[in-house]
Amino acid sequence: MNKIDVIIEKLEELYPVAECSLDYENPLQLLISTQLSAQCTDARVNMVTPALFARFPDVKSFAEADVTEVEELIKSTGFYRNKAKNIVACCQRILSEYGGEVPDTMEDLLSLAGVGRKTANLVLGDAFGKPSVVVDTHCIRLTNRLGLTKNKDPEKIEKDLWRILPPEKSSAFCHRLVLHGRAVCPARKPKCDQCVLGDVCPSKGRV
């Protein structure tokens, strides 16, 4: 069994449930929640979105929204002016270009305001069940510590992971990295003595 297979197997045993921690009911809600999560915790986003989605339940209502009203509802997520502007513009494009349905390809998702590769990959993987590689801060830190990449640039890390991950495991693998990063391998003082990946981690005891 090669290194990546060992890592996948051990993380699957440790975290049998690997899901996005954002609360959502459809692709649009996940898309917007992910945009709100930039520089903000998922827990905070989950506190904000119930009122937001009650006020704006679909693409059309967001597309026609007064940006200042959206700002007020999302204020506590930070960078709210830019986020509100992007959300309204994003939904206007979904309505005009995609018939009101969130697109399900990387190229089309990236054409939307406020959507980068991280957001697009999360929507593709979780909302549409497609192979995806979500590179967030946990993924960057853990993949470097585990020696799966030497890159710090998210897009380069994404390419490195595509080369080694089984496509059907890719989305869940990234969610498990988040869980492991929070529980065992934080940025400061990783708990190497408690880590199930110690046998295959070149950074054990060195961080």
mmCIF file of C-alpha atoms in Angstrom:
data_model
loop_
_atom_site.group_PDB
_atom_site.id
_atom_site.type_symbol
_atom_site.label_atom_id
_atom_site.label_comp_id
_atom_site.label_asym_id
_atom_site.label_seq_id
_atom_site.Cartn_x
_atom_site.Cartn_y
_atom_site.Cartn_z
ATOM 1 C CA MET A 1 0.000 0.000 0.000
ATOM 2 C CA ASN A 2 1.497 3.352 -0.989
ATOM 3 C CA LYS A 3 1.631 6.418 1.225
ATOM 4 C CA ILE A 4 -1.506 8.184 0.038
ATOM 5 C CA ASP A 5 -3.558 5.000 0.406
ATOM 6 C CA VAL A 6 -2.324 4.610 3.998
ATOM 7 C CA ILE A 7 -3.257 8.220 4.782
ATOM 8 C CA ILE A 8 -6.702 7.860 3.201
ATOM 9 C CA GLU A 9 -7.406 4.604 5.065
ATOM 10 C CA LYS A 10 -6.309 5.927 8.452
ATOM 11 C CA LEU A 11 -8.299 9.150 8.084
ATOM 12 C CA GLU A 12 -11.376 7.203 6.977
ATOM 13 C CA GLU A 13 -11.129 5.052 10.112
ATOM 14 C CA LEU A 14 -10.690 8.090 12.348
ATOM 15 C CA TYR A 15 -13.360 10.257 10.685
ATOM 16 C CA PRO A 16 -15.987 7.954 9.145
ATOM 17 C CA VAL A 17 -18.300 10.906 8.489
ATOM 18 C CA ALA A 18 -16.682 13.550 6.289
ATOM 19 C CA GLU A 19 -19.076 16.325 5.387
ATOM 20 C CA CYS A 20 -18.994 20.050 4.863
ATOM 21 C CA SER A 21 -19.623 21.856 8.153
ATOM 22 C CA LEU A 22 -21.714 24.551 6.464
ATOM 23 C CA ASP A 23 -25.486 24.166 6.716
ATOM 24 C CA TYR A 24 -27.270 24.188 3.352
ATOM 25 C CA GLU A 25 -30.258 22.673 1.565
ATOM 26 C CA ASN A 26 -29.351 23.199 -2.100
ATOM 27 C CA PRO A 27 -26.438 24.220 -4.372
ATOM 28 C CA LEU A 28 -27.297 27.929 -4.176
ATOM 29 C CA GLN A 29 -27.214 27.947 -0.376
ATOM 30 C CA LEU A 30 -23.875 26.127 -0.346
ATOM 31 C CA LEU A 31 -22.460 28.541 -2.933
ATOM 32 C CA ILE A 32 -23.465 31.587 -0.892
ATOM 33 C CA SER A 33 -22.454 30.062 2.447
ATOM 34 C CA THR A 34 -19.022 29.272 1.061
ATOM 35 C CA GLN A 35 -18.596 32.842 -0.146
ATOM 36 C CA LEU A 36 -19.548 34.066 3.326
ATOM 37 C CA SER A 37 -17.027 31.709 4.963
ATOM 38 C CA ALA A 38 -14.024 33.605 3.571
ATOM 39 C CA GLN A 39 -12.099 34.978 6.576
ATOM 40 C CA CYS A 40 -14.928 33.734 8.798
ATOM 41 C CA THR A 41 -15.715 30.564 10.728
ATOM 42 C CA ASP A 42 -18.277 28.099 9.451
ATOM 43 C CA ALA A 43 -20.015 28.310 12.826
ATOM 44 C CA ARG A 44 -20.554 32.040 12.397
ATOM 45 C CA VAL A 45 -21.822 31.568 8.837
ATOM 46 C CA ASN A 46 -24.318 28.976 10.078
ATOM 47 C CA MET A 47 -25.631 31.535 12.557
ATOM 48 C CA VAL A 48 -26.162 34.112 9.815
ATOM 49 C CA THR A 49 -27.621 32.091 6.946
ATOM 50 C CA PRO A 50 -31.023 31.052 8.379
ATOM 51 C CA ALA A 51 -32.260 34.666 8.390
ATOM 52 C CA LEU A 52 -30.509 35.390 5.091
ATOM 53 C CA PHE A 53 -32.112 32.447 3.289
ATOM 54 C CA ALA A 54 -35.497 33.142 4.850
ATOM 55 C CA ARG A 55 -35.368 36.672 3.436
ATOM 56 C CA PHE A 56 -33.918 35.620 0.065
ATOM 57 C CA PRO A 57 -35.087 32.047 -0.623
ATOM 58 C CA ASP A 58 -33.997 31.725 -4.263
ATOM 59 C CA VAL A 59 -31.758 33.046 -7.034
ATOM 60 C CA LYS A 60 -34.325 35.577 -8.251
ATOM 61 C CA SER A 61 -34.780 37.179 -4.840
ATOM 62 C CA PHE A 62 -31.009 37.487 -4.366
ATOM 63 C CA ALA A 63 -30.585 38.885 -7.896
ATOM 64 C CA GLU A 64 -33.169 41.572 -7.165
ATOM 65 C CA ALA A 65 -31.936 42.269 -3.632
ATOM 66 C CA ASP A 66 -30.899 45.653 -2.309
ATOM 67 C CA VAL A 67 -27.185 45.191 -1.601
ATOM 68 C CA THR A 68 -27.428 47.244 1.598
ATOM 69 C CA GLU A 69 -30.056 44.856 2.979
ATOM 70 C CA VAL A 70 -27.825 41.880 2.238
ATOM 71 C CA GLU A 71 -24.959 43.733 3.943
ATOM 72 C CA GLU A 72 -26.963 44.125 7.137
ATOM 73 C CA LEU A 73 -27.850 40.441 7.255
ATOM 74 C CA ILE A 74 -24.266 39.237 6.721
ATOM 75 C CA LYS A 75 -22.406 41.985 8.600
ATOM 76 C CA SER A 76 -20.971 39.735 11.301
ATOM 77 C CA THR A 77 -19.156 37.539 8.731
ATOM 78 C CA GLY A 78 -16.664 40.315 7.952
ATOM 79 C CA PHE A 79 -15.836 41.962 4.622
ATOM 80 C CA TYR A 80 -19.597 42.207 4.295
ATOM 81 C CA ARG A 81 -19.736 44.985 1.697
ATOM 82 C CA ASN A 82 -17.679 43.067 -0.833
ATOM 83 C CA LYS A 83 -19.417 39.784 -0.028
ATOM 84 C CA ALA A 84 -22.885 41.329 -0.443
ATOM 85 C CA LYS A 85 -21.955 42.937 -3.755
ATOM 86 C CA ASN A 86 -20.543 39.652 -5.067
ATOM 87 C CA ILE A 87 -23.514 37.564 -3.909
ATOM 88 C CA VAL A 88 -26.021 39.799 -5.695
ATOM 89 C CA ALA A 89 -23.880 39.953 -8.854
ATOM 90 C CA CYS A 90 -23.313 36.200 -8.714
ATOM 91 C CA CYS A 91 -27.045 35.511 -8.556
ATOM 92 C CA GLN A 92 -27.776 37.989 -11.333
ATOM 93 C CA ARG A 93 -25.423 36.036 -13.605
ATOM 94 C CA ILE A 94 -26.895 32.681 -12.553
ATOM 95 C CA LEU A 95 -30.315 34.050 -13.468
ATOM 96 C CA SER A 96 -29.307 35.593 -16.793
ATOM 97 C CA GLU A 97 -26.773 33.027 -18.039
ATOM 98 C CA TYR A 98 -27.754 29.730 -16.417
ATOM 99 C CA GLY A 99 -31.533 29.838 -16.229
ATOM 100 C CA GLY A 100 -31.533 30.336 -12.473
ATOM 101 C CA GLU A 101 -29.647 27.078 -11.791
ATOM 102 C CA VAL A 102 -26.222 26.997 -10.178
ATOM 103 C CA PRO A 103 -23.844 25.667 -12.863
ATOM 104 C CA ASP A 104 -22.032 22.394 -12.256
ATOM 105 C CA THR A 105 -18.724 22.875 -14.080
ATOM 106 C CA MET A 106 -15.538 24.520 -12.864
ATOM 107 C CA GLU A 107 -15.386 26.905 -15.822
ATOM 108 C CA ASP A 108 -18.934 28.165 -15.341
ATOM 109 C CA LEU A 109 -18.633 28.477 -11.567
ATOM 110 C CA LEU A 110 -15.454 30.523 -11.933
ATOM 111 C CA SER A 111 -17.359 32.974 -14.141
ATOM 112 C CA LEU A 112 -19.478 33.976 -11.130
ATOM 113 C CA ALA A 113 -18.620 36.997 -8.970
ATOM 114 C CA GLY A 114 -16.800 36.097 -5.773
ATOM 115 C CA VAL A 115 -16.163 32.469 -6.779
ATOM 116 C CA GLY A 116 -12.619 31.101 -6.797
ATOM 117 C CA ARG A 117 -11.365 27.538 -7.172
ATOM 118 C CA LYS A 118 -11.840 26.682 -3.486
ATOM 119 C CA THR A 119 -15.517 27.674 -3.561
ATOM 120 C CA ALA A 120 -16.087 26.064 -6.949
ATOM 121 C CA ASN A 121 -14.513 22.771 -5.848
ATOM 122 C CA LEU A 122 -16.587 22.686 -2.666
ATOM 123 C CA VAL A 123 -19.811 23.206 -4.621
ATOM 124 C CA LEU A 124 -18.834 20.611 -7.233
ATOM 125 C CA GLY A 125 -17.960 18.019 -4.600
ATOM 126 C CA ASP A 126 -20.685 18.554 -2.022
ATOM 127 C CA ALA A 127 -23.627 19.886 -4.014
ATOM 128 C CA PHE A 128 -23.093 17.889 -7.206
ATOM 129 C CA GLY A 129 -21.130 14.835 -6.037
ATOM 130 C CA LYS A 130 -18.302 15.376 -8.516
ATOM 131 C CA PRO A 131 -14.612 14.688 -7.830
ATOM 132 C CA SER A 132 -13.101 17.812 -6.310
ATOM 133 C CA VAL A 133 -10.078 19.014 -4.370
ATOM 134 C CA VAL A 134 -10.767 21.818 -1.905
ATOM 135 C CA VAL A 135 -7.535 23.509 -0.875
ATOM 136 C CA ASP A 136 -8.038 25.549 2.291
ATOM 137 C CA THR A 137 -5.591 26.503 5.042
ATOM 138 C CA HIS A 138 -5.863 23.074 6.703
ATOM 139 C CA CYS A 139 -5.183 21.329 3.402
ATOM 140 C CA ILE A 140 -2.179 23.545 2.669
ATOM 141 C CA ARG A 141 -0.669 22.921 6.109
ATOM 142 C CA LEU A 142 -1.295 19.175 6.314
ATOM 143 C CA THR A 143 -0.305 18.272 2.765
ATOM 144 C CA ASN A 144 2.995 20.079 3.257
ATOM 145 C CA ARG A 145 3.635 18.456 6.623
ATOM 146 C CA LEU A 146 2.781 15.031 5.206
ATOM 147 C CA GLY A 147 5.108 15.569 2.255
ATOM 148 C CA LEU A 148 2.333 15.293 -0.332
ATOM 149 C CA THR A 149 3.398 18.600 -1.857
ATOM 150 C CA LYS A 150 6.167 21.155 -1.547
ATOM 151 C CA ASN A 151 3.968 23.950 -2.817
ATOM 152 C CA LYS A 152 2.220 26.693 -0.858
ATOM 153 C CA ASP A 153 0.154 28.008 -3.773
ATOM 154 C CA PRO A 154 -3.389 26.523 -3.577
ATOM 155 C CA GLU A 155 -3.733 25.897 -7.305
ATOM 156 C CA LYS A 156 -0.383 24.061 -7.446
ATOM 157 C CA ILE A 157 -1.363 21.982 -4.407
ATOM 158 C CA GLU A 158 -4.654 21.148 -6.090
ATOM 159 C CA LYS A 159 -2.759 19.845 -9.130
ATOM 160 C CA ASP A 160 -0.389 17.827 -6.931
ATOM 161 C CA LEU A 161 -3.335 16.191 -5.147
ATOM 162 C CA TRP A 162 -5.172 15.429 -8.388
ATOM 163 C CA ARG A 163 -2.123 13.396 -9.425
ATOM 164 C CA ILE A 164 -2.237 11.107 -6.379
ATOM 165 C CA LEU A 165 -5.821 11.010 -5.082
ATOM 166 C CA PRO A 166 -8.392 8.517 -6.354
ATOM 167 C CA PRO A 167 -11.080 10.843 -7.837
ATOM 168 C CA GLU A 168 -13.908 9.172 -5.932
ATOM 169 C CA LYS A 169 -12.078 9.793 -2.634
ATOM 170 C CA SER A 170 -10.897 13.342 -3.305
ATOM 171 C CA SER A 171 -13.741 15.414 -1.872
ATOM 172 C CA ALA A 172 -14.078 13.424 1.364
ATOM 173 C CA PHE A 173 -10.290 13.361 1.774
ATOM 174 C CA CYS A 174 -10.192 17.160 1.860
ATOM 175 C CA HIS A 175 -12.977 17.275 4.452
ATOM 176 C CA ARG A 176 -11.032 14.795 6.593
ATOM 177 C CA LEU A 177 -7.929 16.982 6.384
ATOM 178 C CA VAL A 178 -9.986 19.825 7.864
ATOM 179 C CA LEU A 179 -11.216 17.591 10.693
ATOM 180 C CA HIS A 180 -7.700 16.317 11.398
ATOM 181 C CA GLY A 181 -6.232 19.805 11.185
ATOM 182 C CA ARG A 182 -8.679 21.066 13.781
ATOM 183 C CA ALA A 183 -8.430 18.097 16.141
ATOM 184 C CA VAL A 184 -4.820 16.922 15.931
ATOM 185 C CA CYS A 185 -2.647 18.968 13.576
ATOM 186 C CA PRO A 186 -3.253 22.690 14.183
ATOM 187 C CA ALA A 187 -0.839 25.353 12.996
ATOM 188 C CA ARG A 188 0.726 25.618 16.440
ATOM 189 C CA LYS A 189 1.647 22.696 18.675
ATOM 190 C CA PRO A 190 0.464 19.725 16.594
ATOM 191 C CA LYS A 191 -0.275 16.639 18.701
ATOM 192 C CA CYS A 192 2.200 14.365 16.946
ATOM 193 C CA ASP A 193 2.146 11.868 19.811
ATOM 194 C CA GLN A 194 -1.590 11.343 19.229
ATOM 195 C CA CYS A 195 -1.508 11.295 15.418
ATOM 196 C CA VAL A 196 -2.485 8.149 13.508
ATOM 197 C CA LEU A 197 -0.379 9.366 10.582
ATOM 198 C CA GLY A 198 2.871 9.468 12.526
ATOM 199 C CA ASP A 199 4.361 6.473 10.705
ATOM 200 C CA VAL A 200 4.074 8.178 7.303
ATOM 201 C CA CYS A 201 4.578 11.817 8.317
ATOM 202 C CA PRO A 202 8.075 13.254 7.706
ATOM 203 C CA SER A 203 7.257 16.232 9.935
ATOM 204 C CA LYS A 204 6.531 14.201 13.070
ATOM 205 C CA GLY A 205 8.237 15.844 16.023
ATOM 206 C CA ARG A 206 9.791 18.534 13.846
ATOM 207 C CA VAL A 207 7.086 21.186 13.817
#
